[in-house]
XYZ file of C-alpha atoms in Angstrom:
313
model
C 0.000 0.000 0.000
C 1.563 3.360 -1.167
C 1.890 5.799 1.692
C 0.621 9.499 2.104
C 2.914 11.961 2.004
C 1.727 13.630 5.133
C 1.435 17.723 4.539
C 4.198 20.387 6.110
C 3.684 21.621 9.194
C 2.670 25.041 9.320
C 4.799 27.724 9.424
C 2.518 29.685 11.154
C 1.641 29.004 15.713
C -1.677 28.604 17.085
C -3.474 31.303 17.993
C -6.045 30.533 21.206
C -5.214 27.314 21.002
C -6.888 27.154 17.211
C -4.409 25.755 13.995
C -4.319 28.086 11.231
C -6.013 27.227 8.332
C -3.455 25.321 5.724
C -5.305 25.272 1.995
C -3.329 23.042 -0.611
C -3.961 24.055 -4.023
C -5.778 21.343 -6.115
C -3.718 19.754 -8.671
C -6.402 19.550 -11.246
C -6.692 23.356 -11.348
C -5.232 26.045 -13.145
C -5.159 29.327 -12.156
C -2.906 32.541 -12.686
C -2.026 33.199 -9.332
C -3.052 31.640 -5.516
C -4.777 35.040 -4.926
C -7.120 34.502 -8.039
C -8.050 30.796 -6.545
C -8.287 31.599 -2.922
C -11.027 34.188 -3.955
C -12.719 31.868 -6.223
C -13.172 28.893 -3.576
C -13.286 30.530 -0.280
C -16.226 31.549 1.490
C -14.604 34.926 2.005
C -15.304 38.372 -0.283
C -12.723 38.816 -2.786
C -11.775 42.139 -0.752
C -11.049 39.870 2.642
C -8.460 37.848 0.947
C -7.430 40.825 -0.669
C -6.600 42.743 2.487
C -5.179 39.546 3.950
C -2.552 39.570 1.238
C -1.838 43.288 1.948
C -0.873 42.547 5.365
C 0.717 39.730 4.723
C -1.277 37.463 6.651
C -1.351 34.620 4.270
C 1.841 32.851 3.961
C 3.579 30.086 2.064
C 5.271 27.027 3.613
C 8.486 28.777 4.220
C 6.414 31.683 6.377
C 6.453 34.483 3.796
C 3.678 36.055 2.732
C 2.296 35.382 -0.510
C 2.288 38.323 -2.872
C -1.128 38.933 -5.485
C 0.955 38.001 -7.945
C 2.694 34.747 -6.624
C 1.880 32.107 -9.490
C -0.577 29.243 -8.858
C 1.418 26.129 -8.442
C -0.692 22.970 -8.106
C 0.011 20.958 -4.926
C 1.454 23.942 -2.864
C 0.245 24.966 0.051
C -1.034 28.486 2.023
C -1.733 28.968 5.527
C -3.999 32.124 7.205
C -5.773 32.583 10.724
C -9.102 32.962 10.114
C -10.881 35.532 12.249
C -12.633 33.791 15.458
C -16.108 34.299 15.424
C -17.918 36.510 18.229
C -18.699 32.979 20.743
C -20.954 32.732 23.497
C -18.874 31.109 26.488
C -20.057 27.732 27.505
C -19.841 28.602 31.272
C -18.931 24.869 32.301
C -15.116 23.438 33.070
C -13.708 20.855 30.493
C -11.820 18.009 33.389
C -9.415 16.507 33.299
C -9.751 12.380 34.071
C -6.127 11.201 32.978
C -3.031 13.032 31.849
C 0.075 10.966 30.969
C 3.101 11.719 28.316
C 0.793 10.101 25.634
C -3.115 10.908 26.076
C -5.110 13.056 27.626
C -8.704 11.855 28.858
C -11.302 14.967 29.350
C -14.690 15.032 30.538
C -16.115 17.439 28.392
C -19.347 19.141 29.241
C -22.944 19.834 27.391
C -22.705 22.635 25.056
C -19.356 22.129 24.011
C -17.419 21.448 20.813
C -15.207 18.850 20.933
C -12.891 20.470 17.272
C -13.418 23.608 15.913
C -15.984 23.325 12.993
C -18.456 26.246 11.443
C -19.056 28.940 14.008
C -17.833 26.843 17.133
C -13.892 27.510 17.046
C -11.793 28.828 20.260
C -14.945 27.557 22.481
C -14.396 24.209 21.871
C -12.860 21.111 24.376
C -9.832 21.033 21.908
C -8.453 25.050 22.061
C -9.252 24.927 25.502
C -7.234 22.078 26.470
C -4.308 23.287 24.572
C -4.957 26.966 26.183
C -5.058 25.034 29.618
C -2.592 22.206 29.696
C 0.072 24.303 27.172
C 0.059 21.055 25.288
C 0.112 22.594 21.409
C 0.286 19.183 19.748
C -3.273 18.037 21.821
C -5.144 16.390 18.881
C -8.435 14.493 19.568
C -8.638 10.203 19.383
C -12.784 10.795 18.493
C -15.199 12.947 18.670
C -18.035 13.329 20.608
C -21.367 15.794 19.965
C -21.394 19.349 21.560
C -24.651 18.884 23.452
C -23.154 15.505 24.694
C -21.093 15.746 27.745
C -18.735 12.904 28.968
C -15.390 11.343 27.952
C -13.308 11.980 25.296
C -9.343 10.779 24.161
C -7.211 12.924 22.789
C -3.566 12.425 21.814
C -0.392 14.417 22.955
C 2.028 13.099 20.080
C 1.116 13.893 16.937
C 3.073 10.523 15.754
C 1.100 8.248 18.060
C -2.120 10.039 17.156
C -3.102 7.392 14.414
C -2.360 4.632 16.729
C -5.149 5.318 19.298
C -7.569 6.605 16.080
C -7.066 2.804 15.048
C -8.707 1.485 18.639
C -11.471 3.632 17.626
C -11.596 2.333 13.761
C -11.004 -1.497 14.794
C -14.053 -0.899 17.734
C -11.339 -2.074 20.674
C -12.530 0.725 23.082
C -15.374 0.051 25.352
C -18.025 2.587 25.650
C -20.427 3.458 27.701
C -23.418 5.830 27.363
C -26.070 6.955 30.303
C -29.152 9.086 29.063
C -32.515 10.022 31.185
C -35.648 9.548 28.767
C -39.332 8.578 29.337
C -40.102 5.697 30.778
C -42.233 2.768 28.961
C -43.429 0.001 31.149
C -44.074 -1.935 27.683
C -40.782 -1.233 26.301
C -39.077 -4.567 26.732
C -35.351 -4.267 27.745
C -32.675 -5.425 27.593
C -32.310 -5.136 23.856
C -30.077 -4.561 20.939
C -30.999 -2.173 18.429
C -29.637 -2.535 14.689
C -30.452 -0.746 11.618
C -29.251 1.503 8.843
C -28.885 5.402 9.654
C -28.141 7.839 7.029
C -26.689 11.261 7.654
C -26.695 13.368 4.497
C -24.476 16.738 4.462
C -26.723 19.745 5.456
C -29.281 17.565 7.327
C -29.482 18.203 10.646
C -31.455 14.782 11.945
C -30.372 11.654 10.672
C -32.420 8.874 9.884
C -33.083 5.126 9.223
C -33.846 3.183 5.866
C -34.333 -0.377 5.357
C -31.152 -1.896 4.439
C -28.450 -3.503 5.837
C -27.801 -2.125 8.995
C -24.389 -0.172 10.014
C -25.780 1.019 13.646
C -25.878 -1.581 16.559
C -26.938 -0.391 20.128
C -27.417 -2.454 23.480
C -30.344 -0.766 25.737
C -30.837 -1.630 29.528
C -32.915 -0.684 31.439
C -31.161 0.897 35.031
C -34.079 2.081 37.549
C -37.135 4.522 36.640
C -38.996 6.788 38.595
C -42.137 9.442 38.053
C -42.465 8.140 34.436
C -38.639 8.803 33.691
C -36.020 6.503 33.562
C -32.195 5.743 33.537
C -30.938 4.175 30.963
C -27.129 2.395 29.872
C -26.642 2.431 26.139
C -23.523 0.664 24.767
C -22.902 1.488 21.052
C -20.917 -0.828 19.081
C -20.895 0.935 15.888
C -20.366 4.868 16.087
C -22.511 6.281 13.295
C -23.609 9.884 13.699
C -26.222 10.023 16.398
C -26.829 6.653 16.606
C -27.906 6.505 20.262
C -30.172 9.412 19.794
C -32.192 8.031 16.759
C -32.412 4.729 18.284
C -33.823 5.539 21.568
C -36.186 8.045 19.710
C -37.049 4.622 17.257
C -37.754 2.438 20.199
C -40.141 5.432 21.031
C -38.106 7.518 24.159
C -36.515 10.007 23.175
C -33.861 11.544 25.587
C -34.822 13.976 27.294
C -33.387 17.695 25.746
C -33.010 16.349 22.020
C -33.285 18.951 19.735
C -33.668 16.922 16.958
C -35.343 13.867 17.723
C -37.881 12.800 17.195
C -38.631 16.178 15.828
C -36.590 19.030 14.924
C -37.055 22.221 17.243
C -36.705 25.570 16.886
C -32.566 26.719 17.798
C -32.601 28.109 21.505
C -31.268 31.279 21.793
C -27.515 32.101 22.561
C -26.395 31.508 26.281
C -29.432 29.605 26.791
C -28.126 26.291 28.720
C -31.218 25.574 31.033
C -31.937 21.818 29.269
C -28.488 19.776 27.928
C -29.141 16.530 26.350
C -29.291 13.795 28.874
C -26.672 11.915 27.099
C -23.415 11.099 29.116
C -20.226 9.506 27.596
C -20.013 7.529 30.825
C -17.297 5.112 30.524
C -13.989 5.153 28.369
C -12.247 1.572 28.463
C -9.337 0.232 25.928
C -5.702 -1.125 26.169
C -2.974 1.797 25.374
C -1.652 0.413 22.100
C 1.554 2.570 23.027
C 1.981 1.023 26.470
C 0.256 -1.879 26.479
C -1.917 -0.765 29.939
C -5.433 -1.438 30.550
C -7.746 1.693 31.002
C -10.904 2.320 32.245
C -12.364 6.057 32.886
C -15.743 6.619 34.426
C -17.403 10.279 34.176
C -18.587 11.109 37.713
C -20.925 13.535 36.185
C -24.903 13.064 37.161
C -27.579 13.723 34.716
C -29.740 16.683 36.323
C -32.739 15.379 34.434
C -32.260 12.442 36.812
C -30.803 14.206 40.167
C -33.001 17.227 40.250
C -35.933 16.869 37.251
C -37.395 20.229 38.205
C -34.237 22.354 38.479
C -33.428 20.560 35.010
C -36.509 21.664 33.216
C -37.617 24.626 34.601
């Protein structure tokens, strides 16, 4: 199997803990110069890039900045900061479980990004990890959903990163879920749910179509109480909200879902009254760099199920 040629590192630092953008110009394209493409296929106006040139914000691999009239070479690479978007603080602590020379295991809460991605970008588990710890190279194992809170592994060695990805891709780590939804006395449980989900691009709710299925979940039952109930979910697939469309199939959906089984109206910024109750409880895999045995348990509590009241009102 031929190799990838992994990219250059950037020439530019972090800034808040974010990477700067790298763009590597496609090798099917022609263009005149990089300043005529980057206007063409970037989301910014054409007098944004232009003023990023002029200040010499946008530099090549070597860390100079590219003039307008640098020629378009196909394969070559730019790198910018792009401007961090006005965020709304998530006003909970990201914890740290574990912290060793090779991973570090966070409990992140609801609300926030795990990565930068769209308008989430410095307020996000990963830039504030780095901004905490002073660990530049902190790259995440997985990902987990912003409005689910819980465990997630990320890397310290950029080298080892694709080692503990692999756990992840080869389904050796044990997870965990919790979540707080209705309770159905004719719901039998224990069960495993299987079935085919489909996320398109742009979608915001997944859902399932007969087919084979690529989504397996185990639901149990833990205790219930006033119509509500506790619930483990172990996933052993990890499509995108798997454990949220299945509970909402077997006809409880957990409690705070946006999207399921219908798709709500977006609350309004700095409104964090009603998380998901969805908990990455339990992290548990053998270090494929040193060979130990790990197991991480979230001692977060679901409010839903600690204090209903407090939770909804």
């Amino acid at each position: 199997m031929r190799r990838r040629t992994p990219p250059p590192l950037s020439p530019l630092p972090q800034r808040d803990g974010v990477d700067p953008v790298r763009v590597r110009l496609p090798t099917g394209d022609t263009w005149a110069t990089v300043r005529d493409y980057l206007v063409a296929r970037l989301a910014a106006r054409a007098e944004v890039i232009d003023a990023m040139l002029d200040e010499g914000h946008i530099v090549d691999v070597t860390g100079r900045p590219v003039p307008w009239d640098m020629a378009y070479v196909p394969g070559m690479f730019v790198w910018f900061h792009r401007d961090l978007p006005d965020e709304e603080r998530v006003p909970f602590t990201v914890d740290v479980v574990h912290r060793d020379e090779h991973v570090v295991v966070a409990d992140k809460p609801h609300f926030l990004a795990t990565t930068p991605r769209g308008s989430h970008v410095a307020e996000t588990a990963l830039a504030r990890l780095r901004r905490q710890l002073g660990i530049p190279t902190l790259s995440p194992a997985h990902r987990l959903d912003r409005l689910t809170a819980g465990l997630v592994l990320f890397t310290v060695r950029p080298k080892e990163r694709g080692a503990y990805q692999t756990l992840f891709r080869d389904r050796r780590v044990a997870k965990e879920y919790e979540a707080v939804a209705p309770y159905d006395p004719a719901l039998v449980l224990p069960r495993t749910v299987r079935s085919r989900i489909v996320k398109e691009r742009g979608v915001l709710a997944a859902y399932e179509v007969e087919g084979e299925p690529n989504a397996e979940s185990r639901v149990e039952l833990l205790e219930h109480r006033n119509g509500r109930a506790r619930y483990r979910l172990t996933p052993s697939t990890g499509q995108t909200h798997q454990l949220r469309v299945h509970m909402s199939a077997l006809g409880v959906p957990i409690l705070g879902d946006p999207l399921y089984p219908v798709v709500t109206d977006p609350v309004a910024a700095g409104d964090f009254r009603r998380p998901l109750q969805l908990l990455a409880r339990v992290l548990e895999f053998t270090d494929p760099v040193t060979g130990r045995a790990h197991r991480f348990v979230s001692p977060r509590v679901l409010r839903a199920w600690s204090s209903y009241e407090e939770w909804a009102g």
